[in-house]
Amino acid sequence: GPPMKRGVFFDFDSTLTTPIKIARFNRYAVADRPEIFGNMTAEEIVANFGGLPRLARLRTLLTALREASCELFIVSIGFRDHCILPHLRAVGLLDFFPLENIYGQDSRELRSYECVKGRLIASLMAARSWSHEDALFIDDSEKHIRAAAEICNVLHVAGQGLSDSELDHIQALTCSGGVRDPALAGTATLASGDR
């Protein structure tokens, strides 16, 4: 059958990543800090995505989304060119996202909407004639989630980065293959009581 979602919009920091504190900078590794992101070891970059098992789980989800013909996006207030792209490339996740679908604070499009993620998402959805139900936006910031809730389905990340149960939830919600029994396919919802 058709995919349950046509597009999925991911935040970067504390959604795809699980920011670690880098002792020599005495700061957390987040994508609006090019001086930190540009000076991390390969091991630190992996750790910032939650380690190899979590990276494998992310890859499983992104593969399933791609196989379900879902278009994938990243919308972040971090820096696209100097932070997000090199780190995605370093851990082998860059191939899942068309380059033109990755937006940061250094992206003209996001800046033209005053870095309000919901407004950028709305314009990308309109260009594709997507309805509210066609898209899912995933972010750890309540402010960004609130601003997008009228525009598409949303998932507010509860902790520091998507958890295993949240990753399972997204896969069930977005991929026809995520729920084995077609009779159950409609039952995964984003009820606020879920988590």
PDB file of C-alpha atoms in Angstrom:
ATOM      1  CA  GLY A   1       0.000   0.000   0.000  1.00  0.00           C
ATOM      2  CA  PRO A   2       0.981   3.684  -0.086  1.00  0.00           C
ATOM      3  CA  PRO A   3       3.347   4.900   2.634  1.00  0.00           C
ATOM      4  CA  MET A   4       1.608   6.199   5.726  1.00  0.00           C
ATOM      5  CA  LYS A   5       3.747   9.342   5.591  1.00  0.00           C
ATOM      6  CA  ARG A   6       5.095  11.045   2.485  1.00  0.00           C
ATOM      7  CA  GLY A   7       7.666  13.170   4.296  1.00  0.00           C
ATOM      8  CA  VAL A   8       9.507  13.111   7.607  1.00  0.00           C
ATOM      9  CA  PHE A   9      11.269  16.218   8.954  1.00  0.00           C
ATOM     10  CA  PHE A  10      13.962  15.608  11.586  1.00  0.00           C
ATOM     11  CA  ASP A  11      15.574  18.130  13.875  1.00  0.00           C
ATOM     12  CA  PHE A  12      19.320  17.460  14.312  1.00  0.00           C
ATOM     13  CA  ASP A  13      20.581  18.250  17.847  1.00  0.00           C
ATOM     14  CA  SER A  14      19.017  16.084  20.591  1.00  0.00           C
ATOM     15  CA  THR A  15      16.840  14.386  17.970  1.00  0.00           C
ATOM     16  CA  LEU A  16      19.188  12.589  15.589  1.00  0.00           C
ATOM     17  CA  THR A  17      22.056  13.242  18.029  1.00  0.00           C
ATOM     18  CA  THR A  18      22.361  12.690  21.792  1.00  0.00           C
ATOM     19  CA  PRO A  19      24.756  15.559  22.630  1.00  0.00           C
ATOM     20  CA  ILE A  20      27.773  14.652  24.738  1.00  0.00           C
ATOM     21  CA  LYS A  21      29.860  17.053  26.787  1.00  0.00           C
ATOM     22  CA  ILE A  22      33.326  17.504  25.285  1.00  0.00           C
ATOM     23  CA  ALA A  23      35.625  17.950  28.290  1.00  0.00           C
ATOM     24  CA  ARG A  24      38.305  20.035  26.563  1.00  0.00           C
ATOM     25  CA  PHE A  25      35.673  22.582  25.462  1.00  0.00           C
ATOM     26  CA  ASN A  26      33.609  22.183  28.636  1.00  0.00           C
ATOM     27  CA  ARG A  27      30.543  22.363  26.371  1.00  0.00           C
ATOM     28  CA  TYR A  28      28.014  20.066  24.777  1.00  0.00           C
ATOM     29  CA  ALA A  29      28.543  19.172  21.137  1.00  0.00           C
ATOM     30  CA  VAL A  30      25.705  20.908  19.316  1.00  0.00           C
ATOM     31  CA  ALA A  31      25.579  22.008  15.709  1.00  0.00           C
ATOM     32  CA  ASP A  32      25.631  25.758  16.305  1.00  0.00           C
ATOM     33  CA  ARG A  33      29.207  25.369  17.595  1.00  0.00           C
ATOM     34  CA  PRO A  34      31.438  24.887  14.522  1.00  0.00           C
ATOM     35  CA  GLU A  35      34.563  25.321  16.665  1.00  0.00           C
ATOM     36  CA  ILE A  36      33.560  22.148  18.568  1.00  0.00           C
ATOM     37  CA  PHE A  37      32.035  20.189  15.671  1.00  0.00           C
ATOM     38  CA  GLY A  38      35.084  20.800  13.514  1.00  0.00           C
ATOM     39  CA  ASN A  39      37.492  19.525  16.175  1.00  0.00           C
ATOM     40  CA  MET A  40      35.871  16.265  17.294  1.00  0.00           C
ATOM     41  CA  THR A  41      37.445  12.848  16.816  1.00  0.00           C
ATOM     42  CA  ALA A  42      35.691  10.088  14.874  1.00  0.00           C
ATOM     43  CA  GLU A  43      34.942   8.391  18.215  1.00  0.00           C
ATOM     44  CA  GLU A  44      33.434  11.553  19.658  1.00  0.00           C
ATOM     45  CA  ILE A  45      31.225  12.019  16.593  1.00  0.00           C
ATOM     46  CA  VAL A  46      29.924   8.438  16.958  1.00  0.00           C
ATOM     47  CA  ALA A  47      29.358   9.001  20.694  1.00  0.00           C
ATOM     48  CA  ASN A  48      27.454  12.199  19.895  1.00  0.00           C
ATOM     49  CA  PHE A  49      24.982  10.083  17.881  1.00  0.00           C
ATOM     50  CA  GLY A  50      24.548   7.786  20.892  1.00  0.00           C
ATOM     51  CA  GLY A  51      27.101   5.124  19.922  1.00  0.00           C
ATOM     52  CA  LEU A  52      27.286   2.411  17.268  1.00  0.00           C
ATOM     53  CA  PRO A  53      24.167   0.418  18.314  1.00  0.00           C
ATOM     54  CA  ARG A  54      22.013   3.577  18.217  1.00  0.00           C
ATOM     55  CA  LEU A  55      23.529   4.560  14.851  1.00  0.00           C
ATOM     56  CA  ALA A  56      22.595   1.116  13.512  1.00  0.00           C
ATOM     57  CA  ARG A  57      19.031   1.614  14.800  1.00  0.00           C
ATOM     58  CA  LEU A  58      18.860   5.068  13.148  1.00  0.00           C
ATOM     59  CA  ARG A  59      20.093   3.527   9.906  1.00  0.00           C
ATOM     60  CA  THR A  60      17.395   0.816  10.138  1.00  0.00           C
ATOM     61  CA  LEU A  61      14.688   3.466  10.534  1.00  0.00           C
ATOM     62  CA  LEU A  62      16.022   5.676   7.724  1.00  0.00           C
ATOM     63  CA  THR A  63      16.317   2.641   5.425  1.00  0.00           C
ATOM     64  CA  ALA A  64      12.735   1.639   6.207  1.00  0.00           C
ATOM     65  CA  LEU A  65      11.527   5.199   5.541  1.00  0.00           C
ATOM     66  CA  ARG A  66      13.362   5.323   2.236  1.00  0.00           C
ATOM     67  CA  GLU A  67      11.948   1.930   1.222  1.00  0.00           C
ATOM     68  CA  ALA A  68       8.472   3.265   2.072  1.00  0.00           C
ATOM     69  CA  SER A  69       9.110   6.112  -0.445  1.00  0.00           C
ATOM     70  CA  CYS A  70       9.243   8.689   2.325  1.00  0.00           C
ATOM     71  CA  GLU A  71      11.081  11.920   1.522  1.00  0.00           C
ATOM     72  CA  LEU A  72      13.519  12.776   4.325  1.00  0.00           C
ATOM     73  CA  PHE A  73      14.483  16.242   5.586  1.00  0.00           C
ATOM     74  CA  ILE A  74      16.575  17.812   8.333  1.00  0.00           C
ATOM     75  CA  VAL A  75      15.504  21.211   9.655  1.00  0.00           C
ATOM     76  CA  SER A  76      17.909  22.532  12.286  1.00  0.00           C
ATOM     77  CA  ILE A  77      18.946  25.799  13.859  1.00  0.00           C
ATOM     78  CA  GLY A  78      22.523  24.456  13.729  1.00  0.00           C
ATOM     79  CA  PHE A  79      24.969  25.181  10.903  1.00  0.00           C
ATOM     80  CA  ARG A  80      24.332  23.004   7.857  1.00  0.00           C
ATOM     81  CA  ASP A  81      27.606  23.313   5.970  1.00  0.00           C
ATOM     82  CA  HIS A  82      30.174  23.314   8.780  1.00  0.00           C
ATOM     83  CA  CYS A  83      28.465  21.065  11.330  1.00  0.00           C
ATOM     84  CA  ILE A  84      25.547  18.952  10.154  1.00  0.00           C
ATOM     85  CA  LEU A  85      26.808  17.748   6.756  1.00  0.00           C
ATOM     86  CA  PRO A  86      30.320  16.696   7.922  1.00  0.00           C
ATOM     87  CA  HIS A  87      28.959  14.794  10.934  1.00  0.00           C
ATOM     88  CA  LEU A  88      26.262  13.004   8.915  1.00  0.00           C
ATOM     89  CA  ARG A  89      28.940  12.106   6.374  1.00  0.00           C
ATOM     90  CA  ALA A  90      31.295  10.841   9.103  1.00  0.00           C
ATOM     91  CA  VAL A  91      28.748   8.303  10.391  1.00  0.00           C
ATOM     92  CA  GLY A  92      27.320   7.273   7.018  1.00  0.00           C
ATOM     93  CA  LEU A  93      23.898   8.908   7.393  1.00  0.00           C
ATOM     94  CA  LEU A  94      24.280  11.630   4.768  1.00  0.00           C
ATOM     95  CA  ASP A  95      23.142   9.397   1.890  1.00  0.00           C
ATOM     96  CA  PHE A  96      19.642   9.138   3.359  1.00  0.00           C
ATOM     97  CA  PHE A  97      18.979  12.874   2.960  1.00  0.00           C
ATOM     98  CA  PRO A  98      18.963  14.718  -0.368  1.00  0.00           C
ATOM     99  CA  LEU A  99      21.376  17.633   0.116  1.00  0.00           C
ATOM    100  CA  GLU A 100      18.700  20.141  -0.877  1.00  0.00           C
ATOM    101  CA  ASN A 101      16.501  18.753   1.955  1.00  0.00           C
ATOM    102  CA  ILE A 102      18.986  19.649   4.707  1.00  0.00           C
ATOM    103  CA  TYR A 103      18.374  23.084   6.220  1.00  0.00           C
ATOM    104  CA  GLY A 104      20.306  24.967   8.907  1.00  0.00           C
ATOM    105  CA  GLN A 105      20.535  28.538  10.182  1.00  0.00           C
ATOM    106  CA  ASP A 106      22.969  29.170   7.305  1.00  0.00           C
ATOM    107  CA  SER A 107      20.306  28.135   4.757  1.00  0.00           C
ATOM    108  CA  ARG A 108      18.716  31.055   2.930  1.00  0.00           C
ATOM    109  CA  GLU A 109      15.316  29.330   2.947  1.00  0.00           C
ATOM    110  CA  LEU A 110      15.177  28.861   6.712  1.00  0.00           C
ATOM    111  CA  ARG A 111      16.478  32.402   7.279  1.00  0.00           C
ATOM    112  CA  SER A 112      13.785  33.774   4.978  1.00  0.00           C
ATOM    113  CA  TYR A 113      11.231  32.326   7.439  1.00  0.00           C
ATOM    114  CA  GLU A 114      13.104  33.878  10.406  1.00  0.00           C
ATOM    115  CA  CYS A 115      14.241  30.388  11.451  1.00  0.00           C
ATOM    116  CA  VAL A 116      10.659  29.368  12.284  1.00  0.00           C
ATOM    117  CA  LYS A 117      10.800  25.690  11.339  1.00  0.00           C
ATOM    118  CA  GLY A 118       7.029  25.331  10.983  1.00  0.00           C
ATOM    119  CA  ARG A 119       6.898  28.028   8.298  1.00  0.00           C
ATOM    120  CA  LEU A 120       9.636  26.373   6.237  1.00  0.00           C
ATOM    121  CA  ILE A 121       7.954  22.975   6.625  1.00  0.00           C
ATOM    122  CA  ALA A 122       4.614  24.464   5.549  1.00  0.00           C
ATOM    123  CA  SER A 123       6.156  25.865   2.365  1.00  0.00           C
ATOM    124  CA  LEU A 124       7.919  22.567   1.539  1.00  0.00           C
ATOM    125  CA  MET A 125       4.658  20.675   2.097  1.00  0.00           C
ATOM    126  CA  ALA A 126       2.662  23.132  -0.018  1.00  0.00           C
ATOM    127  CA  ALA A 127       5.141  22.750  -2.888  1.00  0.00           C
ATOM    128  CA  ARG A 128       4.416  18.997  -2.785  1.00  0.00           C
ATOM    129  CA  SER A 129       0.647  19.328  -2.198  1.00  0.00           C
ATOM    130  CA  TRP A 130       0.956  17.400   1.070  1.00  0.00           C
ATOM    131  CA  SER A 131      -1.812  17.440   3.655  1.00  0.00           C
ATOM    132  CA  HIS A 132      -1.408  17.656   7.451  1.00  0.00           C
ATOM    133  CA  GLU A 133      -1.407  13.844   7.694  1.00  0.00           C
ATOM    134  CA  ASP A 134       1.194  13.369   4.960  1.00  0.00           C
ATOM    135  CA  ALA A 135       4.107  14.670   7.014  1.00  0.00           C
ATOM    136  CA  LEU A 136       5.706  14.101  10.404  1.00  0.00           C
ATOM    137  CA  PHE A 137       7.994  16.605  12.168  1.00  0.00           C
ATOM    138  CA  ILE A 138      10.241  15.356  14.979  1.00  0.00           C
ATOM    139  CA  ASP A 139      11.981  17.791  17.358  1.00  0.00           C
ATOM    140  CA  ASP A 140      13.040  18.029  21.008  1.00  0.00           C
ATOM    141  CA  SER A 141      12.003  21.696  21.284  1.00  0.00           C
ATOM    142  CA  GLU A 142       8.494  22.302  22.547  1.00  0.00           C
ATOM    143  CA  LYS A 143       8.541  25.744  20.915  1.00  0.00           C
ATOM    144  CA  HIS A 144       9.236  24.350  17.429  1.00  0.00           C
ATOM    145  CA  ILE A 145       6.761  21.498  17.917  1.00  0.00           C
ATOM    146  CA  ARG A 146       3.999  23.883  19.054  1.00  0.00           C
ATOM    147  CA  ALA A 147       4.583  26.134  16.029  1.00  0.00           C
ATOM    148  CA  ALA A 148       4.285  23.171  13.639  1.00  0.00           C
ATOM    149  CA  ALA A 149       1.413  21.265  15.256  1.00  0.00           C
ATOM    150  CA  GLU A 150      -1.159  22.985  13.018  1.00  0.00           C
ATOM    151  CA  ILE A 151       0.873  22.165   9.909  1.00  0.00           C
ATOM    152  CA  CYS A 152       1.660  18.456  10.175  1.00  0.00           C
ATOM    153  CA  ASN A 153       1.851  15.513  12.565  1.00  0.00           C
ATOM    154  CA  VAL A 154       4.467  16.107  15.260  1.00  0.00           C
ATOM    155  CA  LEU A 155       6.488  14.045  17.706  1.00  0.00           C
ATOM    156  CA  HIS A 156       8.098  15.810  20.658  1.00  0.00           C
ATOM    157  CA  VAL A 157      11.314  13.975  21.613  1.00  0.00           C
ATOM    158  CA  ALA A 158      11.110  13.352  25.354  1.00  0.00           C
ATOM    159  CA  GLY A 159      14.798  13.028  26.265  1.00  0.00           C
ATOM    160  CA  GLN A 160      18.196  13.844  24.788  1.00  0.00           C
ATOM    161  CA  GLY A 161      17.781  12.348  21.339  1.00  0.00           C
ATOM    162  CA  LEU A 162      15.269   9.846  19.989  1.00  0.00           C
ATOM    163  CA  SER A 163      15.018   6.765  22.217  1.00  0.00           C
ATOM    164  CA  ASP A 164      14.633   3.182  21.017  1.00  0.00           C
ATOM    165  CA  SER A 165      10.915   3.250  21.824  1.00  0.00           C
ATOM    166  CA  GLU A 166      10.484   6.542  19.943  1.00  0.00           C
ATOM    167  CA  LEU A 167      12.384   5.115  16.947  1.00  0.00           C
ATOM    168  CA  ASP A 168      10.093   2.048  16.998  1.00  0.00           C
ATOM    169  CA  HIS A 169       7.074   4.349  17.243  1.00  0.00           C
ATOM    170  CA  ILE A 170       8.180   6.404  14.216  1.00  0.00           C
ATOM    171  CA  GLN A 171       8.809   3.265  12.185  1.00  0.00           C
ATOM    172  CA  ALA A 172       5.364   1.875  13.014  1.00  0.00           C
ATOM    173  CA  LEU A 173       3.751   5.227  12.242  1.00  0.00           C
ATOM    174  CA  THR A 174       5.488   5.954   8.969  1.00  0.00           C
ATOM    175  CA  CYS A 175       6.212   2.638   7.275  1.00  0.00           C
ATOM    176  CA  SER A 176       3.593   0.241   6.060  1.00  0.00           C
ATOM    177  CA  GLY A 177       6.242  -2.382   6.876  1.00  0.00           C
ATOM    178  CA  GLY A 178       6.645  -1.126  10.420  1.00  0.00           C
ATOM    179  CA  VAL A 179       3.485  -2.889  11.569  1.00  0.00           C
ATOM    180  CA  ARG A 180       3.421  -6.463  10.313  1.00  0.00           C
ATOM    181  CA  ASP A 181      -0.328  -6.968  10.623  1.00  0.00           C
ATOM    182  CA  PRO A 182      -2.152  -4.649   8.176  1.00  0.00           C
ATOM    183  CA  ALA A 183      -5.183  -4.709  10.480  1.00  0.00           C
ATOM    184  CA  LEU A 184      -3.063  -2.920  13.097  1.00  0.00           C
ATOM    185  CA  ALA A 185      -1.563  -0.401  10.702  1.00  0.00           C
ATOM    186  CA  GLY A 186      -4.000   2.342  11.687  1.00  0.00           C
ATOM    187  CA  THR A 187      -3.535   1.953  15.427  1.00  0.00           C
ATOM    188  CA  ALA A 188      -0.215   3.738  15.930  1.00  0.00           C
ATOM    189  CA  THR A 189      -1.141   7.271  16.938  1.00  0.00           C
ATOM    190  CA  LEU A 190       0.605  10.238  18.467  1.00  0.00           C
ATOM    191  CA  ALA A 191      -1.755  10.426  21.427  1.00  0.00           C
ATOM    192  CA  SER A 192      -0.251  12.863  23.886  1.00  0.00           C
ATOM    193  CA  GLY A 193      -0.560  10.241  26.607  1.00  0.00           C
ATOM    194  CA  ASP A 194       1.757   7.885  24.744  1.00  0.00           C
ATOM    195  CA  ARG A 195       4.986   8.993  26.360  1.00  0.00           C
TER     196      ARG A 195
END
